[in-house]
């Protein structure tokens, strides 16, 4: 069971802004940087955001990340139909000699 | 462009060892971490562990007693062994390249990119 909590679902109409939260603790988000992954059904996850707010080349600037304290957020501005996917946050956790942990995942639906 | 491809049996019997190999093309294993992540059907992602190209490893505490990840730089491959499997180990297994960086403030940043396409492993008799 993940120690990073996300809402199960989020939705919006095309063009809207959608925000996904990721809640952790002092041993993970509170002390490590956060990453976000996008996953389409039947496909492998793809890195969307690394080090809290950095976009790999090729990722549209509609996607942005932020972190504050023990929580992080992913925002999708100008929502498009092709953004319908599952989104996972992830971070290193310093407890138990350290391990990488993924969030519970959020399904984004474009209405 | 680095690409990763998982290979191995799609069916493993309970109590046996699950063995997968990830072949890396388009780049070397040097200077990176090489990891395994799995996803049970309809569930969230779970990090299994990773190995640095020089051989050091780090595993998920919940799987540590059963996991071995090793790197073969001569073959540009790394592998996963998971022993004493049960039905709960049925999942899509992904291999991925890991990166580790520390910020000036000391905050650790780990991420995985790129990923292999994944391979479904079913544990059943």
PDB file of C-alpha atoms in Angstrom:
ATOM      1  CA  UNK A   1       0.000   0.000   0.000  1.00  0.00           C
ATOM      2  CA  UNK A   2       1.403   3.325  -1.114  1.00  0.00           C
ATOM      3  CA  UNK A   3       2.428   6.028   1.330  1.00  0.00           C
ATOM      4  CA  UNK A   4       1.723   8.739  -1.267  1.00  0.00           C
ATOM      5  CA  UNK A   5      -1.983   9.512  -1.504  1.00  0.00           C
ATOM      6  CA  UNK A   6      -3.690  10.827  -4.635  1.00  0.00           C
ATOM      7  CA  UNK A   7      -7.373  11.345  -5.429  1.00  0.00           C
ATOM      8  CA  UNK A   8      -8.693   8.370  -7.439  1.00  0.00           C
ATOM      9  CA  UNK A   9     -10.095  10.591 -10.153  1.00  0.00           C
ATOM     10  CA  UNK A  10     -10.134  14.070 -11.623  1.00  0.00           C
ATOM     11  CA  UNK A  11     -11.965  15.489 -14.604  1.00  0.00           C
ATOM     12  CA  UNK A  12     -12.461  18.568 -16.696  1.00  0.00           C
ATOM     13  CA  UNK A  13     -13.705  19.813 -20.020  1.00  0.00           C
ATOM     14  CA  UNK A  14     -11.342  20.655 -22.876  1.00  0.00           C
ATOM     15  CA  UNK A  15      -9.457  23.836 -22.190  1.00  0.00           C
ATOM     16  CA  UNK A  16      -9.943  23.709 -18.430  1.00  0.00           C
ATOM     17  CA  UNK A  17      -7.218  23.491 -15.803  1.00  0.00           C
ATOM     18  CA  UNK A  18      -7.058  20.307 -13.748  1.00  0.00           C
ATOM     19  CA  UNK A  19      -4.937  19.853 -10.635  1.00  0.00           C
ATOM     20  CA  UNK A  20      -3.919  16.547  -9.032  1.00  0.00           C
ATOM     21  CA  UNK A  21      -2.624  16.432  -5.471  1.00  0.00           C
ATOM     22  CA  UNK A  22      -0.102  14.045  -3.938  1.00  0.00           C
ATOM     23  CA  UNK A  23       0.101  13.884  -0.161  1.00  0.00           C
ATOM     24  CA  UNK A  24       3.062  12.347   1.623  1.00  0.00           C
ATOM     25  CA  UNK A  25       5.101  12.776   4.778  1.00  0.00           C
ATOM     26  CA  UNK A  26       8.387  14.106   6.096  1.00  0.00           C
ATOM     27  CA  UNK A  27      10.222  10.922   5.111  1.00  0.00           C
ATOM     28  CA  UNK A  28       9.320  11.173   1.429  1.00  0.00           C
ATOM     29  CA  UNK A  29       7.964  14.384  -0.151  1.00  0.00           C
ATOM     30  CA  UNK A  30       9.150  16.379   2.831  1.00  0.00           C
ATOM     31  CA  UNK A  31      12.771  15.439   2.176  1.00  0.00           C
ATOM     32  CA  UNK A  32      12.929  14.340  -1.469  1.00  0.00           C
ATOM     33  CA  UNK A  33      11.959  15.713  -4.846  1.00  0.00           C
ATOM     34  CA  UNK A  34       8.785  14.558  -6.574  1.00  0.00           C
ATOM     35  CA  UNK A  35       8.296  13.061 -10.004  1.00  0.00           C
ATOM     36  CA  UNK A  36       5.150  12.529 -12.047  1.00  0.00           C
ATOM     37  CA  UNK A  37       4.405   9.813 -14.592  1.00  0.00           C
ATOM     38  CA  UNK A  38       1.660   9.564 -17.203  1.00  0.00           C
ATOM     39  CA  UNK A  39       0.277   6.153 -18.188  1.00  0.00           C
ATOM     40  CA  UNK A  40      -2.166   5.325 -20.968  1.00  0.00           C
ATOM     41  CA  UNK A  41      -4.118   2.032 -20.804  1.00  0.00           C
ATOM     42  CA  UNK A  42      -1.999  -0.882 -21.918  1.00  0.00           C
ATOM     43  CA  UNK A  43       1.176   1.213 -22.118  1.00  0.00           C
ATOM     44  CA  UNK A  44       4.229   1.783 -19.995  1.00  0.00           C
ATOM     45  CA  UNK A  45       4.407   4.872 -17.781  1.00  0.00           C
ATOM     46  CA  UNK A  46       6.181   7.903 -19.201  1.00  0.00           C
ATOM     47  CA  UNK A  47       8.114  10.472 -17.185  1.00  0.00           C
ATOM     48  CA  UNK A  48       6.170  13.732 -17.166  1.00  0.00           C
ATOM     49  CA  UNK A  49       7.826  15.841 -14.454  1.00  0.00           C
ATOM     50  CA  UNK A  50      11.072  15.281 -12.531  1.00  0.00           C
ATOM     51  CA  UNK A  51      12.621  17.119  -9.594  1.00  0.00           C
ATOM     52  CA  UNK A  52       9.300  18.720  -8.634  1.00  0.00           C
ATOM     53  CA  UNK A  53       8.858  21.018 -11.602  1.00  0.00           C
ATOM     54  CA  UNK A  54      11.182  20.028 -14.449  1.00  0.00           C
ATOM     55  CA  UNK A  55       9.784  18.840 -17.778  1.00  0.00           C
ATOM     56  CA  UNK A  56      11.733  16.383 -19.948  1.00  0.00           C
ATOM     57  CA  UNK A  57      12.157  17.480 -23.518  1.00  0.00           C
ATOM     58  CA  UNK A  58       9.032  16.849 -25.528  1.00  0.00           C
ATOM     59  CA  UNK A  59       6.580  17.292 -22.653  1.00  0.00           C
ATOM     60  CA  UNK A  60       4.190  20.176 -23.388  1.00  0.00           C
ATOM     61  CA  UNK A  61       4.379  23.174 -21.087  1.00  0.00           C
ATOM     62  CA  UNK A  62       0.689  22.620 -20.322  1.00  0.00           C
ATOM     63  CA  UNK A  63       1.986  20.241 -17.666  1.00  0.00           C
ATOM     64  CA  UNK A  64       3.505  21.781 -14.553  1.00  0.00           C
ATOM     65  CA  UNK A  65       4.533  20.493 -11.158  1.00  0.00           C
ATOM     66  CA  UNK A  66       5.007  22.034  -7.750  1.00  0.00           C
ATOM     67  CA  UNK A  67       5.872  20.976  -4.215  1.00  0.00           C
ATOM     68  CA  UNK A  68       5.228  22.506  -0.826  1.00  0.00           C
ATOM     69  CA  UNK A  69       6.091  20.830   2.453  1.00  0.00           C
ATOM     70  CA  UNK A  70       4.864  17.243   2.366  1.00  0.00           C
ATOM     71  CA  UNK A  71       2.553  17.673  -0.625  1.00  0.00           C
ATOM     72  CA  UNK A  72       2.958  18.065  -4.356  1.00  0.00           C
ATOM     73  CA  UNK A  73       0.691  18.930  -7.254  1.00  0.00           C
ATOM     74  CA  UNK A  74       0.479  18.344 -10.969  1.00  0.00           C
ATOM     75  CA  UNK A  75      -1.448  20.870 -13.038  1.00  0.00           C
ATOM     76  CA  UNK A  76      -2.693  20.382 -16.563  1.00  0.00           C
ATOM     77  CA  UNK A  77      -3.614  23.655 -18.209  1.00  0.00           C
ATOM     78  CA  UNK A  78      -5.661  23.791 -21.377  1.00  0.00           C
ATOM     79  CA  UNK A  79      -6.839  20.210 -20.916  1.00  0.00           C
ATOM     80  CA  UNK A  80      -6.952  18.186 -24.115  1.00  0.00           C
ATOM     81  CA  UNK A  81      -8.653  14.906 -24.948  1.00  0.00           C
ATOM     82  CA  UNK A  82      -5.289  13.183 -25.340  1.00  0.00           C
ATOM     83  CA  UNK A  83      -4.492  13.976 -21.692  1.00  0.00           C
ATOM     84  CA  UNK A  84      -6.983  11.338 -20.557  1.00  0.00           C
ATOM     85  CA  UNK A  85      -4.730   8.902 -18.700  1.00  0.00           C
ATOM     86  CA  UNK A  86      -3.560   7.751 -15.286  1.00  0.00           C
ATOM     87  CA  UNK A  87      -1.093   9.962 -13.432  1.00  0.00           C
ATOM     88  CA  UNK A  88       1.254   8.832 -10.665  1.00  0.00           C
ATOM     89  CA  UNK A  89       3.434  10.865  -8.342  1.00  0.00           C
ATOM     90  CA  UNK A  90       6.607   9.300  -6.953  1.00  0.00           C
ATOM     91  CA  UNK A  91       9.410  10.112  -4.548  1.00  0.00           C
ATOM     92  CA  UNK A  92      12.208   8.576  -2.540  1.00  0.00           C
ATOM     93  CA  UNK A  93      11.327   7.616   1.017  1.00  0.00           C
ATOM     94  CA  UNK A  94      14.113   7.792   3.585  1.00  0.00           C
ATOM     95  CA  UNK A  95      12.610   5.271   6.007  1.00  0.00           C
ATOM     96  CA  UNK A  96      13.627   1.601   6.213  1.00  0.00           C
ATOM     97  CA  UNK A  97      17.021   2.196   4.527  1.00  0.00           C
ATOM     98  CA  UNK A  98      15.312   4.034   1.704  1.00  0.00           C
ATOM     99  CA  UNK A  99      13.004   3.033  -1.105  1.00  0.00           C
ATOM    100  CA  UNK A 100      11.201   4.561  -4.075  1.00  0.00           C
ATOM    101  CA  UNK A 101       7.463   4.910  -3.720  1.00  0.00           C
ATOM    102  CA  UNK A 102       4.690   5.643  -6.208  1.00  0.00           C
ATOM    103  CA  UNK A 103       1.412   7.343  -5.423  1.00  0.00           C
ATOM    104  CA  UNK A 104      -1.956   5.636  -5.576  1.00  0.00           C
ATOM    105  CA  UNK A 105      -2.662   7.074  -9.019  1.00  0.00           C
ATOM    106  CA  UNK A 106      -5.278   9.447 -10.424  1.00  0.00           C
ATOM    107  CA  UNK A 107      -7.434   8.773 -13.448  1.00  0.00           C
ATOM    108  CA  UNK A 108      -7.987  11.970 -15.430  1.00  0.00           C
ATOM    109  CA  UNK A 109     -11.107  12.033 -17.571  1.00  0.00           C
ATOM    110  CA  UNK A 110     -11.781  14.649 -20.230  1.00  0.00           C
ATOM    111  CA  UNK A 111     -15.523  15.286 -20.307  1.00  0.00           C
TER     112      UNK A 111
ATOM    113  CA  UNK B   1      17.859   6.985 -28.186  1.00  0.00           C
ATOM    114  CA  UNK B   2      17.993   4.447 -25.387  1.00  0.00           C
ATOM    115  CA  UNK B   3      15.439   1.656 -25.557  1.00  0.00           C
ATOM    116  CA  UNK B   4      14.705  -1.105 -23.062  1.00  0.00           C
ATOM    117  CA  UNK B   5      13.101  -4.490 -23.705  1.00  0.00           C
ATOM    118  CA  UNK B   6      12.009  -7.042 -21.128  1.00  0.00           C
ATOM    119  CA  UNK B   7      12.181 -10.760 -21.816  1.00  0.00           C
ATOM    120  CA  UNK B   8      11.397 -13.918 -19.884  1.00  0.00           C
ATOM    121  CA  UNK B   9       8.685 -16.489 -19.158  1.00  0.00           C
ATOM    122  CA  UNK B  10       5.116 -15.261 -19.071  1.00  0.00           C
ATOM    123  CA  UNK B  11       4.017 -18.054 -16.746  1.00  0.00           C
ATOM    124  CA  UNK B  12       5.700 -19.111 -13.509  1.00  0.00           C
ATOM    125  CA  UNK B  13       4.532 -21.778 -11.058  1.00  0.00           C
ATOM    126  CA  UNK B  14       3.913 -20.918  -7.406  1.00  0.00           C
ATOM    127  CA  UNK B  15       6.989 -21.283  -5.157  1.00  0.00           C
ATOM    128  CA  UNK B  16       9.338 -21.045  -8.144  1.00  0.00           C
ATOM    129  CA  UNK B  17      11.628 -18.172  -9.137  1.00  0.00           C
ATOM    130  CA  UNK B  18      10.564 -15.473 -11.569  1.00  0.00           C
ATOM    131  CA  UNK B  19      13.470 -14.455 -13.822  1.00  0.00           C
ATOM    132  CA  UNK B  20      13.416 -11.546 -16.263  1.00  0.00           C
ATOM    133  CA  UNK B  21      16.072  -9.841 -18.357  1.00  0.00           C
ATOM    134  CA  UNK B  22      16.098  -6.291 -19.661  1.00  0.00           C
ATOM    135  CA  UNK B  23      18.185  -5.573 -22.759  1.00  0.00           C
ATOM    136  CA  UNK B  24      19.348  -2.006 -23.241  1.00  0.00           C
ATOM    137  CA  UNK B  25      19.983  -0.694 -26.741  1.00  0.00           C
ATOM    138  CA  UNK B  26      21.172   2.674 -27.975  1.00  0.00           C
ATOM    139  CA  UNK B  27      23.308   3.406 -24.938  1.00  0.00           C
ATOM    140  CA  UNK B  28      25.495   1.882 -22.254  1.00  0.00           C
ATOM    141  CA  UNK B  29      24.672   0.961 -18.689  1.00  0.00           C
ATOM    142  CA  UNK B  30      27.363   3.256 -17.313  1.00  0.00           C
ATOM    143  CA  UNK B  31      26.502   6.053 -14.892  1.00  0.00           C
ATOM    144  CA  UNK B  32      22.889   5.023 -14.397  1.00  0.00           C
ATOM    145  CA  UNK B  33      20.712   2.994 -12.076  1.00  0.00           C
ATOM    146  CA  UNK B  34      18.710   0.160 -13.612  1.00  0.00           C
ATOM    147  CA  UNK B  35      15.395  -0.650 -12.038  1.00  0.00           C
ATOM    148  CA  UNK B  36      12.387  -2.893 -12.025  1.00  0.00           C
ATOM    149  CA  UNK B  37       8.826  -1.758 -11.357  1.00  0.00           C
ATOM    150  CA  UNK B  38       5.686  -3.879 -11.437  1.00  0.00           C
ATOM    151  CA  UNK B  39       1.964  -3.279 -11.720  1.00  0.00           C
ATOM    152  CA  UNK B  40      -0.635  -5.901 -10.773  1.00  0.00           C
ATOM    153  CA  UNK B  41      -3.649  -5.876 -13.099  1.00  0.00           C
ATOM    154  CA  UNK B  42      -5.788  -2.828 -12.387  1.00  0.00           C
ATOM    155  CA  UNK B  43      -3.544  -1.657  -9.556  1.00  0.00           C
ATOM    156  CA  UNK B  44      -0.882   0.951  -8.871  1.00  0.00           C
ATOM    157  CA  UNK B  45       2.809   0.866  -9.653  1.00  0.00           C
ATOM    158  CA  UNK B  46       5.199  -0.776  -7.186  1.00  0.00           C
ATOM    159  CA  UNK B  47       8.951  -0.234  -7.180  1.00  0.00           C
ATOM    160  CA  UNK B  48      10.861  -3.512  -6.862  1.00  0.00           C
ATOM    161  CA  UNK B  49      14.400  -2.206  -6.714  1.00  0.00           C
ATOM    162  CA  UNK B  50      17.388  -1.080  -8.688  1.00  0.00           C
ATOM    163  CA  UNK B  51      21.055  -1.763  -9.269  1.00  0.00           C
ATOM    164  CA  UNK B  52      23.746   0.758 -10.033  1.00  0.00           C
ATOM    165  CA  UNK B  53      25.853  -0.132 -13.060  1.00  0.00           C
ATOM    166  CA  UNK B  54      28.748  -0.870 -10.736  1.00  0.00           C
ATOM    167  CA  UNK B  55      26.683  -3.457  -8.899  1.00  0.00           C
ATOM    168  CA  UNK B  56      25.330  -1.885  -5.705  1.00  0.00           C
ATOM    169  CA  UNK B  57      21.650  -2.501  -5.122  1.00  0.00           C
ATOM    170  CA  UNK B  58      18.621  -1.176  -3.272  1.00  0.00           C
ATOM    171  CA  UNK B  59      15.376  -3.097  -2.871  1.00  0.00           C
ATOM    172  CA  UNK B  60      11.817  -2.483  -1.759  1.00  0.00           C
ATOM    173  CA  UNK B  61      11.732  -3.520   1.925  1.00  0.00           C
ATOM    174  CA  UNK B  62       8.551  -5.522   1.330  1.00  0.00           C
ATOM    175  CA  UNK B  63      10.300  -7.682  -1.310  1.00  0.00           C
ATOM    176  CA  UNK B  64      13.908  -7.521  -0.157  1.00  0.00           C
ATOM    177  CA  UNK B  65      14.130 -11.085   1.125  1.00  0.00           C
ATOM    178  CA  UNK B  66      13.096 -12.477  -2.274  1.00  0.00           C
ATOM    179  CA  UNK B  67      14.666 -10.086  -4.809  1.00  0.00           C
ATOM    180  CA  UNK B  68      17.984 -10.007  -6.623  1.00  0.00           C
ATOM    181  CA  UNK B  69      18.812  -7.479  -9.336  1.00  0.00           C
ATOM    182  CA  UNK B  70      22.090  -7.741 -11.216  1.00  0.00           C
ATOM    183  CA  UNK B  71      23.793  -5.870 -14.033  1.00  0.00           C
ATOM    184  CA  UNK B  72      25.861  -7.354 -16.887  1.00  0.00           C
ATOM    185  CA  UNK B  73      27.630  -4.487 -18.603  1.00  0.00           C
ATOM    186  CA  UNK B  74      29.290  -6.817 -21.120  1.00  0.00           C
ATOM    187  CA  UNK B  75      25.889  -7.806 -22.482  1.00  0.00           C
ATOM    188  CA  UNK B  76      24.199  -4.438 -21.857  1.00  0.00           C
ATOM    189  CA  UNK B  77      21.596  -6.262 -19.824  1.00  0.00           C
ATOM    190  CA  UNK B  78      20.285  -6.338 -16.297  1.00  0.00           C
ATOM    191  CA  UNK B  79      18.099  -8.943 -14.674  1.00  0.00           C
ATOM    192  CA  UNK B  80      15.510  -9.570 -11.981  1.00  0.00           C
ATOM    193  CA  UNK B  81      15.095 -12.710  -9.886  1.00  0.00           C
ATOM    194  CA  UNK B  82      12.105 -12.953  -7.549  1.00  0.00           C
ATOM    195  CA  UNK B  83      11.971 -16.163  -5.549  1.00  0.00           C
ATOM    196  CA  UNK B  84       9.130 -18.081  -3.905  1.00  0.00           C
ATOM    197  CA  UNK B  85       6.452 -16.427  -6.007  1.00  0.00           C
ATOM    198  CA  UNK B  86       2.747 -16.550  -5.286  1.00  0.00           C
ATOM    199  CA  UNK B  87      -0.340 -15.386  -7.151  1.00  0.00           C
ATOM    200  CA  UNK B  88       0.194 -11.969  -5.579  1.00  0.00           C
ATOM    201  CA  UNK B  89       3.282 -11.573  -7.753  1.00  0.00           C
ATOM    202  CA  UNK B  90       1.204 -11.684 -10.932  1.00  0.00           C
ATOM    203  CA  UNK B  91       1.801  -8.350 -12.635  1.00  0.00           C
ATOM    204  CA  UNK B  92       3.175  -6.477 -15.600  1.00  0.00           C
ATOM    205  CA  UNK B  93       6.888  -6.082 -14.951  1.00  0.00           C
ATOM    206  CA  UNK B  94       8.673  -3.031 -16.331  1.00  0.00           C
ATOM    207  CA  UNK B  95      12.370  -2.329 -16.532  1.00  0.00           C
ATOM    208  CA  UNK B  96      13.552   1.285 -16.539  1.00  0.00           C
ATOM    209  CA  UNK B  97      16.650   3.461 -16.432  1.00  0.00           C
ATOM    210  CA  UNK B  98      17.059   5.375 -13.209  1.00  0.00           C
ATOM    211  CA  UNK B  99      18.688   8.688 -12.528  1.00  0.00           C
ATOM    212  CA  UNK B 100      19.788  10.039  -9.155  1.00  0.00           C
ATOM    213  CA  UNK B 101      20.593  13.648  -8.440  1.00  0.00           C
ATOM    214  CA  UNK B 102      20.984  15.735  -5.301  1.00  0.00           C
ATOM    215  CA  UNK B 103      19.985  19.390  -5.205  1.00  0.00           C
ATOM    216  CA  UNK B 104      22.223  22.043  -3.673  1.00  0.00           C
ATOM    217  CA  UNK B 105      20.045  21.833  -0.587  1.00  0.00           C
ATOM    218  CA  UNK B 106      20.672  18.102  -0.304  1.00  0.00           C
ATOM    219  CA  UNK B 107      17.232  16.976  -1.455  1.00  0.00           C
ATOM    220  CA  UNK B 108      17.342  13.647  -3.259  1.00  0.00           C
ATOM    221  CA  UNK B 109      15.747  13.300  -6.663  1.00  0.00           C
ATOM    222  CA  UNK B 110      15.229   9.900  -8.282  1.00  0.00           C
ATOM    223  CA  UNK B 111      13.356   9.283 -11.489  1.00  0.00           C
ATOM    224  CA  UNK B 112      12.935   6.587 -14.129  1.00  0.00           C
ATOM    225  CA  UNK B 113      13.160   7.309 -17.835  1.00  0.00           C
ATOM    226  CA  UNK B 114      12.833   5.593 -20.264  1.00  0.00           C
ATOM    227  CA  UNK B 115      10.820   2.475 -19.519  1.00  0.00           C
ATOM    228  CA  UNK B 116      10.485  -0.824 -21.330  1.00  0.00           C
ATOM    229  CA  UNK B 117       7.105  -1.762 -22.766  1.00  0.00           C
ATOM    230  CA  UNK B 118       6.463  -4.207 -19.924  1.00  0.00           C
ATOM    231  CA  UNK B 119       5.865  -7.939 -19.803  1.00  0.00           C
ATOM    232  CA  UNK B 120       2.996  -9.733 -18.093  1.00  0.00           C
ATOM    233  CA  UNK B 121       4.043 -12.487 -15.724  1.00  0.00           C
ATOM    234  CA  UNK B 122       1.332 -14.754 -14.387  1.00  0.00           C
ATOM    235  CA  UNK B 123       1.930 -16.976 -11.386  1.00  0.00           C
ATOM    236  CA  UNK B 124      -0.229 -20.068 -11.672  1.00  0.00           C
ATOM    237  CA  UNK B 125       0.073 -23.826 -11.543  1.00  0.00           C
TER     238      UNK B 125
END
